[in-house]
């Protein structure tokens, strides 16, 4: 068994995908150690609790700097006996947790890296449309020791439609690429 901590900051669409996989035993060897949110109001916490997965808050606004927040996050990850970490829309910096879990932090970004990798996930689809990009997609990756996008594990392309809005494009990237890449990356890690 590989114990995963899922880090969230918002609605939890990627979290719900992993909760479903865990509930239906679609990823052999996956055990959810817990969900950690940087936002005490994140809807993702309700999803975790509804699925009987331990949910915790390490509120980034309560710490004076990124370093102290990163240490608190690392301590919580150790407390729940985490083997690896999944970034599921987590906004703050990982700090020392990225180095401690080096090679064990998975994420999926809603673009074909290196394109748009300097933007926040919320800004990517608007930038894709503003630039007139015709093909975008998603990238599964291992975070580097700074918690940023590191080694690319897999990518999948998604066409941009002429009538796309940032919201419709974001939904299609998730449905056609991010979900599949996330599940595959976690499955490979647990194998």
PDB file of C-alpha atoms in Angstrom:
ATOM      1  CA  UNK A   1       0.000   0.000   0.000  1.00  0.00           C
ATOM      2  CA  UNK A   2       1.121   3.518  -0.812  1.00  0.00           C
ATOM      3  CA  UNK A   3      -0.347   6.215   1.431  1.00  0.00           C
ATOM      4  CA  UNK A   4      -1.157   9.393  -0.479  1.00  0.00           C
ATOM      5  CA  UNK A   5      -1.868  12.837   0.904  1.00  0.00           C
ATOM      6  CA  UNK A   6      -3.958  14.959  -1.447  1.00  0.00           C
ATOM      7  CA  UNK A   7      -3.257  18.703  -1.210  1.00  0.00           C
ATOM      8  CA  UNK A   8      -6.113  21.021  -2.175  1.00  0.00           C
ATOM      9  CA  UNK A   9      -7.058  24.684  -2.029  1.00  0.00           C
ATOM     10  CA  UNK A  10     -10.461  24.889  -3.688  1.00  0.00           C
ATOM     11  CA  UNK A  11     -13.357  22.957  -5.139  1.00  0.00           C
ATOM     12  CA  UNK A  12     -11.659  19.604  -5.349  1.00  0.00           C
ATOM     13  CA  UNK A  13     -12.511  18.295  -8.812  1.00  0.00           C
ATOM     14  CA  UNK A  14      -9.232  16.331  -8.966  1.00  0.00           C
ATOM     15  CA  UNK A  15      -9.762  15.174  -5.405  1.00  0.00           C
ATOM     16  CA  UNK A  16     -13.218  13.795  -6.259  1.00  0.00           C
ATOM     17  CA  UNK A  17     -11.670  11.886  -9.140  1.00  0.00           C
ATOM     18  CA  UNK A  18      -9.187  10.238  -6.758  1.00  0.00           C
ATOM     19  CA  UNK A  19     -11.876   9.624  -4.117  1.00  0.00           C
ATOM     20  CA  UNK A  20     -13.895   7.746  -6.738  1.00  0.00           C
ATOM     21  CA  UNK A  21     -10.845   5.698  -7.728  1.00  0.00           C
ATOM     22  CA  UNK A  22     -10.177   4.807  -4.092  1.00  0.00           C
ATOM     23  CA  UNK A  23     -13.831   3.955  -3.399  1.00  0.00           C
ATOM     24  CA  UNK A  24     -14.086   1.645  -6.426  1.00  0.00           C
ATOM     25  CA  UNK A  25     -10.554   0.215  -5.942  1.00  0.00           C
ATOM     26  CA  UNK A  26      -9.534   1.386  -9.414  1.00  0.00           C
ATOM     27  CA  UNK A  27      -5.939   2.026  -8.322  1.00  0.00           C
ATOM     28  CA  UNK A  28      -4.420  -1.048  -6.749  1.00  0.00           C
ATOM     29  CA  UNK A  29      -2.280  -0.252  -3.731  1.00  0.00           C
ATOM     30  CA  UNK A  30      -3.648   3.258  -3.155  1.00  0.00           C
ATOM     31  CA  UNK A  31      -4.572   4.290   0.359  1.00  0.00           C
ATOM     32  CA  UNK A  32      -5.663   7.859   1.068  1.00  0.00           C
ATOM     33  CA  UNK A  33      -3.808   9.023   4.168  1.00  0.00           C
ATOM     34  CA  UNK A  34      -5.685  12.301   4.183  1.00  0.00           C
ATOM     35  CA  UNK A  35      -6.621  15.509   2.452  1.00  0.00           C
ATOM     36  CA  UNK A  36      -4.887  18.733   3.454  1.00  0.00           C
ATOM     37  CA  UNK A  37      -6.299  22.099   2.463  1.00  0.00           C
ATOM     38  CA  UNK A  38      -4.673  25.510   2.647  1.00  0.00           C
ATOM     39  CA  UNK A  39      -8.163  27.056   2.843  1.00  0.00           C
ATOM     40  CA  UNK A  40     -10.525  26.224   5.715  1.00  0.00           C
ATOM     41  CA  UNK A  41     -13.495  27.073   3.444  1.00  0.00           C
ATOM     42  CA  UNK A  42     -12.441  24.827   0.545  1.00  0.00           C
ATOM     43  CA  UNK A  43     -15.322  22.699  -0.738  1.00  0.00           C
ATOM     44  CA  UNK A  44     -12.832  19.862  -1.207  1.00  0.00           C
ATOM     45  CA  UNK A  45     -12.823  19.349   2.574  1.00  0.00           C
ATOM     46  CA  UNK A  46     -16.522  18.458   2.476  1.00  0.00           C
ATOM     47  CA  UNK A  47     -15.882  15.953  -0.298  1.00  0.00           C
ATOM     48  CA  UNK A  48     -13.138  14.282   1.740  1.00  0.00           C
ATOM     49  CA  UNK A  49     -15.249  14.104   4.880  1.00  0.00           C
ATOM     50  CA  UNK A  50     -18.220  12.723   2.916  1.00  0.00           C
ATOM     51  CA  UNK A  51     -15.940   9.940   1.664  1.00  0.00           C
ATOM     52  CA  UNK A  52     -14.688   9.248   5.218  1.00  0.00           C
ATOM     53  CA  UNK A  53     -11.179  10.389   4.360  1.00  0.00           C
ATOM     54  CA  UNK A  54      -9.434  12.379   7.098  1.00  0.00           C
ATOM     55  CA  UNK A  55      -9.421  16.077   6.221  1.00  0.00           C
ATOM     56  CA  UNK A  56      -7.082  18.677   7.690  1.00  0.00           C
ATOM     57  CA  UNK A  57      -6.473  22.385   7.293  1.00  0.00           C
ATOM     58  CA  UNK A  58      -3.062  24.003   7.313  1.00  0.00           C
ATOM     59  CA  UNK A  59      -4.195  27.572   6.627  1.00  0.00           C
ATOM     60  CA  UNK A  60      -1.458  29.465   4.822  1.00  0.00           C
ATOM     61  CA  UNK A  61      -2.861  32.797   6.060  1.00  0.00           C
ATOM     62  CA  UNK A  62      -2.005  31.934   9.657  1.00  0.00           C
ATOM     63  CA  UNK A  63       1.747  31.847   9.072  1.00  0.00           C
ATOM     64  CA  UNK A  64       4.094  34.849   8.844  1.00  0.00           C
ATOM     65  CA  UNK A  65       6.006  33.538   5.823  1.00  0.00           C
ATOM     66  CA  UNK A  66       6.231  30.722   3.288  1.00  0.00           C
ATOM     67  CA  UNK A  67       9.011  28.990   5.225  1.00  0.00           C
ATOM     68  CA  UNK A  68       7.021  28.595   8.416  1.00  0.00           C
ATOM     69  CA  UNK A  69       3.983  27.495   6.432  1.00  0.00           C
ATOM     70  CA  UNK A  70       6.065  24.906   4.587  1.00  0.00           C
ATOM     71  CA  UNK A  71       7.346  23.484   7.879  1.00  0.00           C
ATOM     72  CA  UNK A  72       3.804  23.208   9.257  1.00  0.00           C
ATOM     73  CA  UNK A  73       2.690  21.457   6.065  1.00  0.00           C
ATOM     74  CA  UNK A  74       5.642  19.066   6.241  1.00  0.00           C
ATOM     75  CA  UNK A  75       4.843  18.249   9.871  1.00  0.00           C
ATOM     76  CA  UNK A  76       1.220  17.455   8.982  1.00  0.00           C
ATOM     77  CA  UNK A  77       2.325  15.229   6.090  1.00  0.00           C
ATOM     78  CA  UNK A  78       4.626  13.344   8.466  1.00  0.00           C
ATOM     79  CA  UNK A  79       1.890  13.149  11.142  1.00  0.00           C
ATOM     80  CA  UNK A  80      -0.457  11.340   8.762  1.00  0.00           C
ATOM     81  CA  UNK A  81       2.299   8.958   7.619  1.00  0.00           C
ATOM     82  CA  UNK A  82       2.377  10.020   3.970  1.00  0.00           C
ATOM     83  CA  UNK A  83       4.328   8.046   1.373  1.00  0.00           C
ATOM     84  CA  UNK A  84       3.661  10.423  -1.509  1.00  0.00           C
ATOM     85  CA  UNK A  85       1.842  13.678  -2.234  1.00  0.00           C
ATOM     86  CA  UNK A  86      -0.670  14.569  -4.939  1.00  0.00           C
ATOM     87  CA  UNK A  87      -1.121  18.232  -5.832  1.00  0.00           C
ATOM     88  CA  UNK A  88      -4.811  18.661  -6.646  1.00  0.00           C
ATOM     89  CA  UNK A  89      -5.209  22.386  -7.166  1.00  0.00           C
ATOM     90  CA  UNK A  90      -2.970  23.358  -4.253  1.00  0.00           C
ATOM     91  CA  UNK A  91      -1.967  27.023  -4.379  1.00  0.00           C
ATOM     92  CA  UNK A  92       0.721  27.743  -1.732  1.00  0.00           C
ATOM     93  CA  UNK A  93       4.383  26.836  -2.022  1.00  0.00           C
ATOM     94  CA  UNK A  94       5.346  23.435  -0.629  1.00  0.00           C
ATOM     95  CA  UNK A  95       8.561  24.750   0.895  1.00  0.00           C
ATOM     96  CA  UNK A  96      10.584  22.044   2.678  1.00  0.00           C
ATOM     97  CA  UNK A  97       7.886  19.437   1.974  1.00  0.00           C
ATOM     98  CA  UNK A  98       8.957  19.433  -1.693  1.00  0.00           C
ATOM     99  CA  UNK A  99      12.522  18.540  -0.743  1.00  0.00           C
ATOM    100  CA  UNK A 100      11.518  15.997   1.915  1.00  0.00           C
ATOM    101  CA  UNK A 101       9.226  14.205  -0.556  1.00  0.00           C
ATOM    102  CA  UNK A 102      11.611  14.650  -3.497  1.00  0.00           C
ATOM    103  CA  UNK A 103      10.491  12.447  -6.386  1.00  0.00           C
ATOM    104  CA  UNK A 104       7.233  11.716  -4.574  1.00  0.00           C
ATOM    105  CA  UNK A 105       5.111  14.781  -5.391  1.00  0.00           C
ATOM    106  CA  UNK A 106       2.774  14.313  -8.367  1.00  0.00           C
ATOM    107  CA  UNK A 107       0.756  16.981 -10.123  1.00  0.00           C
ATOM    108  CA  UNK A 108      -1.195  17.660 -13.307  1.00  0.00           C
ATOM    109  CA  UNK A 109      -1.016  21.068 -14.994  1.00  0.00           C
ATOM    110  CA  UNK A 110      -3.678  22.268 -17.482  1.00  0.00           C
ATOM    111  CA  UNK A 111      -1.290  23.041 -20.341  1.00  0.00           C
ATOM    112  CA  UNK A 112       1.346  21.350 -22.449  1.00  0.00           C
ATOM    113  CA  UNK A 113       4.445  22.280 -20.455  1.00  0.00           C
ATOM    114  CA  UNK A 114       6.605  24.251 -21.057  1.00  0.00           C
ATOM    115  CA  UNK A 115       3.771  26.389 -22.446  1.00  0.00           C
ATOM    116  CA  UNK A 116       2.194  28.652 -19.839  1.00  0.00           C
ATOM    117  CA  UNK A 117       4.018  26.970 -16.917  1.00  0.00           C
ATOM    118  CA  UNK A 118       4.748  30.323 -15.270  1.00  0.00           C
ATOM    119  CA  UNK A 119       1.024  31.093 -14.937  1.00  0.00           C
ATOM    120  CA  UNK A 120      -1.322  29.974 -12.198  1.00  0.00           C
ATOM    121  CA  UNK A 121      -3.708  27.194 -13.158  1.00  0.00           C
ATOM    122  CA  UNK A 122      -6.628  29.640 -13.005  1.00  0.00           C
ATOM    123  CA  UNK A 123      -5.011  31.895 -15.615  1.00  0.00           C
ATOM    124  CA  UNK A 124      -3.923  29.281 -18.166  1.00  0.00           C
ATOM    125  CA  UNK A 125      -7.110  28.888 -20.218  1.00  0.00           C
ATOM    126  CA  UNK A 126      -7.639  32.634 -20.583  1.00  0.00           C
ATOM    127  CA  UNK A 127      -4.031  32.970 -21.764  1.00  0.00           C
ATOM    128  CA  UNK A 128      -4.465  30.089 -24.233  1.00  0.00           C
ATOM    129  CA  UNK A 129      -7.488  31.837 -25.771  1.00  0.00           C
ATOM    130  CA  UNK A 130      -5.858  35.277 -25.747  1.00  0.00           C
ATOM    131  CA  UNK A 131      -2.839  33.938 -27.653  1.00  0.00           C
ATOM    132  CA  UNK A 132      -4.965  32.126 -30.236  1.00  0.00           C
ATOM    133  CA  UNK A 133      -3.471  28.721 -29.423  1.00  0.00           C
ATOM    134  CA  UNK A 134      -5.186  25.936 -31.364  1.00  0.00           C
ATOM    135  CA  UNK A 135      -3.901  22.970 -29.350  1.00  0.00           C
ATOM    136  CA  UNK A 136      -3.449  22.822 -25.601  1.00  0.00           C
ATOM    137  CA  UNK A 137      -3.791  19.979 -23.105  1.00  0.00           C
ATOM    138  CA  UNK A 138      -2.417  18.763 -19.802  1.00  0.00           C
ATOM    139  CA  UNK A 139       0.877  17.606 -18.331  1.00  0.00           C
ATOM    140  CA  UNK A 140       1.428  15.085 -15.532  1.00  0.00           C
ATOM    141  CA  UNK A 141       4.666  15.777 -13.693  1.00  0.00           C
ATOM    142  CA  UNK A 142       6.830  15.199 -10.664  1.00  0.00           C
ATOM    143  CA  UNK A 143       7.446  18.383  -8.709  1.00  0.00           C
ATOM    144  CA  UNK A 144      11.036  19.524  -8.389  1.00  0.00           C
ATOM    145  CA  UNK A 145      12.645  20.236  -5.014  1.00  0.00           C
ATOM    146  CA  UNK A 146      11.127  23.718  -5.057  1.00  0.00           C
ATOM    147  CA  UNK A 147       7.607  22.340  -5.604  1.00  0.00           C
ATOM    148  CA  UNK A 148       7.418  23.598  -9.196  1.00  0.00           C
ATOM    149  CA  UNK A 149       6.852  21.550 -12.336  1.00  0.00           C
ATOM    150  CA  UNK A 150       9.794  19.207 -12.701  1.00  0.00           C
ATOM    151  CA  UNK A 151      10.099  15.970 -14.654  1.00  0.00           C
ATOM    152  CA  UNK A 152       7.309  15.486 -17.183  1.00  0.00           C
ATOM    153  CA  UNK A 153       5.636  12.083 -16.815  1.00  0.00           C
ATOM    154  CA  UNK A 154       3.058  12.328 -19.615  1.00  0.00           C
ATOM    155  CA  UNK A 155       1.174  14.826 -21.749  1.00  0.00           C
ATOM    156  CA  UNK A 156      -2.094  14.745 -23.638  1.00  0.00           C
ATOM    157  CA  UNK A 157      -3.295  17.272 -26.217  1.00  0.00           C
ATOM    158  CA  UNK A 158      -6.767  18.835 -26.361  1.00  0.00           C
ATOM    159  CA  UNK A 159      -7.946  20.969 -29.304  1.00  0.00           C
ATOM    160  CA  UNK A 160      -9.173  24.507 -28.687  1.00  0.00           C
ATOM    161  CA  UNK A 161     -12.619  25.138 -30.196  1.00  0.00           C
ATOM    162  CA  UNK A 162     -13.537  28.461 -31.874  1.00  0.00           C
ATOM    163  CA  UNK A 163     -16.371  29.115 -29.398  1.00  0.00           C
ATOM    164  CA  UNK A 164     -14.404  28.218 -26.255  1.00  0.00           C
ATOM    165  CA  UNK A 165     -14.497  30.337 -23.146  1.00  0.00           C
ATOM    166  CA  UNK A 166     -11.931  29.907 -20.377  1.00  0.00           C
ATOM    167  CA  UNK A 167     -14.506  27.851 -18.425  1.00  0.00           C
ATOM    168  CA  UNK A 168     -15.477  25.517 -21.284  1.00  0.00           C
ATOM    169  CA  UNK A 169     -11.847  24.979 -22.224  1.00  0.00           C
ATOM    170  CA  UNK A 170     -10.897  24.274 -18.617  1.00  0.00           C
ATOM    171  CA  UNK A 171     -13.696  21.702 -18.337  1.00  0.00           C
ATOM    172  CA  UNK A 172     -12.685  19.980 -21.563  1.00  0.00           C
ATOM    173  CA  UNK A 173      -9.014  19.845 -20.558  1.00  0.00           C
ATOM    174  CA  UNK A 174     -10.032  18.222 -17.290  1.00  0.00           C
ATOM    175  CA  UNK A 175     -12.454  15.741 -18.874  1.00  0.00           C
ATOM    176  CA  UNK A 176     -10.251  14.789 -21.839  1.00  0.00           C
ATOM    177  CA  UNK A 177      -6.756  14.975 -20.362  1.00  0.00           C
ATOM    178  CA  UNK A 178      -6.157  15.950 -16.736  1.00  0.00           C
ATOM    179  CA  UNK A 179      -8.319  13.248 -15.167  1.00  0.00           C
ATOM    180  CA  UNK A 180      -6.747  10.470 -17.241  1.00  0.00           C
ATOM    181  CA  UNK A 181      -3.197  11.698 -16.643  1.00  0.00           C
ATOM    182  CA  UNK A 182      -3.770  12.100 -12.904  1.00  0.00           C
ATOM    183  CA  UNK A 183      -5.148   8.584 -12.492  1.00  0.00           C
ATOM    184  CA  UNK A 184      -2.336   7.093 -14.612  1.00  0.00           C
ATOM    185  CA  UNK A 185       0.366   8.936 -12.649  1.00  0.00           C
ATOM    186  CA  UNK A 186      -1.022   7.819  -9.287  1.00  0.00           C
ATOM    187  CA  UNK A 187      -1.506   4.254 -10.576  1.00  0.00           C
ATOM    188  CA  UNK A 188       2.114   4.145 -11.819  1.00  0.00           C
ATOM    189  CA  UNK A 189       3.357   5.448  -8.500  1.00  0.00           C
ATOM    190  CA  UNK A 190       1.418   2.799  -6.563  1.00  0.00           C
ATOM    191  CA  UNK A 191       2.577  -0.065  -8.813  1.00  0.00           C
TER     192      UNK A 191
END
